[in-house]
PDB file of C-alpha atoms in Angstrom:
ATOM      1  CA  UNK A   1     -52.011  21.046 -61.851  1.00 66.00           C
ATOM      2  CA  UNK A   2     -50.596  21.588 -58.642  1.00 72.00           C
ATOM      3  CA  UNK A   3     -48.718  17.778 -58.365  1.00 76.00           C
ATOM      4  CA  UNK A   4     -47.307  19.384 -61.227  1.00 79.00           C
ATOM      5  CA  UNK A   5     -46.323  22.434 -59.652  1.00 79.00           C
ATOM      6  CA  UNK A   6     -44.939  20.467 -56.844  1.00 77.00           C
ATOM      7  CA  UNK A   7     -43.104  17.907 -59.354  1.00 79.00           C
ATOM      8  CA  UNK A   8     -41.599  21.131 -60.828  1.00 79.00           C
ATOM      9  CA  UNK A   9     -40.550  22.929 -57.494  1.00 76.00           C
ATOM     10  CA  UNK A  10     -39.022  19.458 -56.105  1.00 76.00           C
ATOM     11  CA  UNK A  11     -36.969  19.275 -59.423  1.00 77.00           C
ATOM     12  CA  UNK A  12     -35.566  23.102 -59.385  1.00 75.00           C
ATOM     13  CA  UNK A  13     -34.453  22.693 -55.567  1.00 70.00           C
ATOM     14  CA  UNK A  14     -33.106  18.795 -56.308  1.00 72.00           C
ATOM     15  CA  UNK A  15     -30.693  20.832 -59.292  1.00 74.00           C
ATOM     16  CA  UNK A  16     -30.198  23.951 -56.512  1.00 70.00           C
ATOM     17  CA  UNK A  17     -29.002  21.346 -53.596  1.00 68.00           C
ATOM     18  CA  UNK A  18     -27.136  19.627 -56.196  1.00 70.00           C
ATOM     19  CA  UNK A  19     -25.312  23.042 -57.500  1.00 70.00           C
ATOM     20  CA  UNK A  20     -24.983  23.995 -53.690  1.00 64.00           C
ATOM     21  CA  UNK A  21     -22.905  20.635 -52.451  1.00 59.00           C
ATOM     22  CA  UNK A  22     -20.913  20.541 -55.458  1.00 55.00           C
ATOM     23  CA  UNK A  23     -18.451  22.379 -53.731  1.00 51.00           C
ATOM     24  CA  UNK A  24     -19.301  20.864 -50.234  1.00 48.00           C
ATOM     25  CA  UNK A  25     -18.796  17.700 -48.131  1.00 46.00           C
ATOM     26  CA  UNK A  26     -22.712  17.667 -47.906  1.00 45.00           C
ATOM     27  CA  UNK A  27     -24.624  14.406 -47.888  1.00 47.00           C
ATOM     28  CA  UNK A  28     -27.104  13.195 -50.562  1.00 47.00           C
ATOM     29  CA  UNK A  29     -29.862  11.967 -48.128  1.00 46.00           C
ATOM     30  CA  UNK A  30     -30.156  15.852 -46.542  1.00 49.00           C
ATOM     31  CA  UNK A  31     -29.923  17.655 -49.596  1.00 48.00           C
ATOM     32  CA  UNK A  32     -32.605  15.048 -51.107  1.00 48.00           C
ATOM     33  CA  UNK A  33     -34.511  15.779 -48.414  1.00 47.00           C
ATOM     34  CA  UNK A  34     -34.600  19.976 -48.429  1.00 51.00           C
ATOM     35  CA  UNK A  35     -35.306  19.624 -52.241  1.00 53.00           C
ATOM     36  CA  UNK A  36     -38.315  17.284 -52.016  1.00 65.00           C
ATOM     37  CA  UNK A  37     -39.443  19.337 -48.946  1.00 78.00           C
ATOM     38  CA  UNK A  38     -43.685  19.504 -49.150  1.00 79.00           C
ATOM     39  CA  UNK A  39     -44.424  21.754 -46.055  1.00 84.00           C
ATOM     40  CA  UNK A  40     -41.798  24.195 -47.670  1.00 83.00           C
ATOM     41  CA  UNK A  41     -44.265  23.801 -50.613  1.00 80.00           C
ATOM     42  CA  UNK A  42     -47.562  24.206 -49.312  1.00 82.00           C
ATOM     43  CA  UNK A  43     -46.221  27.516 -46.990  1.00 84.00           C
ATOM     44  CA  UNK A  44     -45.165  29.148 -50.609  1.00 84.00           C
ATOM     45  CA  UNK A  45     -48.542  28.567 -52.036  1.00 83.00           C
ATOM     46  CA  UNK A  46     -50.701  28.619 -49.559  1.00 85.00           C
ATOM     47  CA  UNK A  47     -50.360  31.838 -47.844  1.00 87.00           C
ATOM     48  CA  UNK A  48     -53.195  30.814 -44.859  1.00 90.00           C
ATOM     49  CA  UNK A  49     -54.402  28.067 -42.955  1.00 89.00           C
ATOM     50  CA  UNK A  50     -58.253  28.810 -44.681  1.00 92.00           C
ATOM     51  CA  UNK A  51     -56.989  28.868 -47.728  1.00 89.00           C
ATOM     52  CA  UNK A  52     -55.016  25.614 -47.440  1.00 86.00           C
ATOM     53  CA  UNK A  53     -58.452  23.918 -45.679  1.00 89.00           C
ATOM     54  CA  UNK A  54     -60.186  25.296 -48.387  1.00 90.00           C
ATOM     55  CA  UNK A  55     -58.283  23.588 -51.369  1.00 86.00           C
ATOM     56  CA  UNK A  56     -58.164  20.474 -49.608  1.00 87.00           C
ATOM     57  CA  UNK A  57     -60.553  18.506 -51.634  1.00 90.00           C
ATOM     58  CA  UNK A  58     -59.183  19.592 -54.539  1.00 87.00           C
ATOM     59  CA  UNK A  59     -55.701  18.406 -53.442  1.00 84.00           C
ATOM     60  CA  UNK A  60     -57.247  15.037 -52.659  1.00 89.00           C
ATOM     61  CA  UNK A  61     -58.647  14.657 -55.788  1.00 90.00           C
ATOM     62  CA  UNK A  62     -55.122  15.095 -57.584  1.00 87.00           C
ATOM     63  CA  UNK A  63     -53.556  12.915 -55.631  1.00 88.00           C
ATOM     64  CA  UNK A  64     -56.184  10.559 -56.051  1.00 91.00           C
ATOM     65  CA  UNK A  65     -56.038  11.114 -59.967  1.00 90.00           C
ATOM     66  CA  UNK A  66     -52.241  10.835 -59.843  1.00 90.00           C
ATOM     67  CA  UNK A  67     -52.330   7.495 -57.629  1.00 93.00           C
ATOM     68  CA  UNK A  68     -54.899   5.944 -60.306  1.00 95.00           C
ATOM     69  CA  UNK A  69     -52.879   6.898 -63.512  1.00 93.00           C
ATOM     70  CA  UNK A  70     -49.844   5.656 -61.804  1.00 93.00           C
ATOM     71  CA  UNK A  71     -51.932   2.299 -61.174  1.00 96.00           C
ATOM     72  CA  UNK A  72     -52.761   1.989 -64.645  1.00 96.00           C
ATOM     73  CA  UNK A  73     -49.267   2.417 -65.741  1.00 96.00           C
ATOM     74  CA  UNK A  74     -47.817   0.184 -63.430  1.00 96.00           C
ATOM     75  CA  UNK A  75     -50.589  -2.519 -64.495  1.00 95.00           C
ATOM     76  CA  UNK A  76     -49.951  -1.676 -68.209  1.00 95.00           C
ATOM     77  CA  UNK A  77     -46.044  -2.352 -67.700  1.00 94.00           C
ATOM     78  CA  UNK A  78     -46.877  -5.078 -65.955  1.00 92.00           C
ATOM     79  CA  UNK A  79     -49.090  -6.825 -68.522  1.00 90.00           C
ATOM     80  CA  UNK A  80     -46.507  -6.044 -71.382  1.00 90.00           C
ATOM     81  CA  UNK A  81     -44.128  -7.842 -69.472  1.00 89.00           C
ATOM     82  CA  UNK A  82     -46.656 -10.893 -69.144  1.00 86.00           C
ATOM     83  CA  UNK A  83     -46.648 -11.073 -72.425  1.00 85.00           C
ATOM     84  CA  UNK A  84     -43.100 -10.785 -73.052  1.00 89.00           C
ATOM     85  CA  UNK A  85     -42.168 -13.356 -70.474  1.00 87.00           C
ATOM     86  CA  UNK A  86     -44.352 -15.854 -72.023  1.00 82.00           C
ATOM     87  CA  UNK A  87     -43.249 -15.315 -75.960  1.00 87.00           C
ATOM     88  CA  UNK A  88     -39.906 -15.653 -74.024  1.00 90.00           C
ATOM     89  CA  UNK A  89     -40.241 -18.760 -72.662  1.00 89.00           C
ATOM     90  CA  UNK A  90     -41.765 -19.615 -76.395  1.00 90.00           C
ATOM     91  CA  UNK A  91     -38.250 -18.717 -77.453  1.00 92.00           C
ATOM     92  CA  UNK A  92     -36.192 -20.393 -75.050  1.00 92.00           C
ATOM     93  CA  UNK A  93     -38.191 -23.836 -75.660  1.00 94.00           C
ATOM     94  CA  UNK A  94     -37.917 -23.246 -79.392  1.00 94.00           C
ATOM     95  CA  UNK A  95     -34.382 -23.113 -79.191  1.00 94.00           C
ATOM     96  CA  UNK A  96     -33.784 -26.183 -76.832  1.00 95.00           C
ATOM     97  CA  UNK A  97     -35.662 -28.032 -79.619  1.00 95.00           C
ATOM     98  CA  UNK A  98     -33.533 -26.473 -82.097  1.00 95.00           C
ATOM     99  CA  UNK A  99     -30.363 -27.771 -80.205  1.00 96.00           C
ATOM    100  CA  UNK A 100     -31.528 -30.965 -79.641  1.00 95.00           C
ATOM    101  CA  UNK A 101     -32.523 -31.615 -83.428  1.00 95.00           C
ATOM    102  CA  UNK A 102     -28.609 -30.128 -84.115  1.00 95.00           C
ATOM    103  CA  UNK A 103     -27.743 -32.718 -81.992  1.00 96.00           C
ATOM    104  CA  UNK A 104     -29.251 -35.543 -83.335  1.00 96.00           C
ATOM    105  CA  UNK A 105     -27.834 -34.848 -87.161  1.00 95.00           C
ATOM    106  CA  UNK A 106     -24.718 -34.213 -85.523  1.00 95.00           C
ATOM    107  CA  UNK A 107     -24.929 -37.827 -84.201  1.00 95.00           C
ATOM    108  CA  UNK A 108     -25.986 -38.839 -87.392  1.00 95.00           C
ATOM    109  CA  UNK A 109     -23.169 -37.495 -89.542  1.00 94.00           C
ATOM    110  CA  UNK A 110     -20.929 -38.897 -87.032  1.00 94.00           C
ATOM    111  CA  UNK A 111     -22.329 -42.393 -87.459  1.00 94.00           C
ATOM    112  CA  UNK A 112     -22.144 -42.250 -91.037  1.00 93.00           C
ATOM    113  CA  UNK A 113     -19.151 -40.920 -91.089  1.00 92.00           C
ATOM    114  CA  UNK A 114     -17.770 -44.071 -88.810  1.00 92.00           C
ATOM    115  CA  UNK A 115     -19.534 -46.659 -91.210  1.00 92.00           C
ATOM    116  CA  UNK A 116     -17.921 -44.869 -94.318  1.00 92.00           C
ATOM    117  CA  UNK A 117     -14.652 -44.931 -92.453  1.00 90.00           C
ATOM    118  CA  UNK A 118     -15.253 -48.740 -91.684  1.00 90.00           C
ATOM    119  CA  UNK A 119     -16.254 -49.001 -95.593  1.00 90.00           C
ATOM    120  CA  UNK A 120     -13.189 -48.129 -96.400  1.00 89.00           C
ATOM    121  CA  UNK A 121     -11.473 -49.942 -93.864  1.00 87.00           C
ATOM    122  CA  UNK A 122     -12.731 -53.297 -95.166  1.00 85.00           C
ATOM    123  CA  UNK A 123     -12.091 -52.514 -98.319  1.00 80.00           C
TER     124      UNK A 123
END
């Protein structure tokens, strides 16, 4: 709950610093940086020191919770791409074969078509 808070204040101040240099020769980098700012954060929702110290482990734990569901997405990505690399690869050696048997009837047709042509020649 409160990664999502913070994912939810960094968002509205990214769109304010964006509305604010709209109209000024501002750079990206410090306006990225005042929107994502975390001590601004934690001052607005943690009024004291105590009461920062307090919430600590629960903090912790969210990270920690974030950090593991962004491992398992990462690894899930990462695995359907395994997969689709190899029935890739499946594809791309299926098709060389494919050429390469065009190829040969091509050849064939050719040579037939220079023995008909020779056929007719003689005749």
């Amino acid at each position: 709950l409160l990664l999502d808070a913070f994912d939810a204040f960094t968002e509205s101040r990214q769109r304010a610093a964006s509305n604010s240099s709209s109209g000024k020769n501002s750079s990206n980098v410090n306006n990225k940086d005042k929107a994502a700012d975390p001590i601004d954060f934690l001052n607005k929702h943690y009024t004291s020191e105590a009461l920062l110290v307090a919430q600590l482990p629960f903090i912790r734990d969210a990270v920690t919770n974030r950090m593991q569901r962004l491992d398992d997405t990462i690894s899930d990505a990462l695995q359907r791409q395994s997969e689709s690399a190899a029935a890739t690869q499946k594809h791309v050696q299926d098709a060389r074969a494919s050429v390469a048997s065009l190829e040969q009837r091509i050849r064939q047709v050719q040579q037939k078509a220079s023995q008909s042509e020779q056929t007719v020649r003689e005749i």
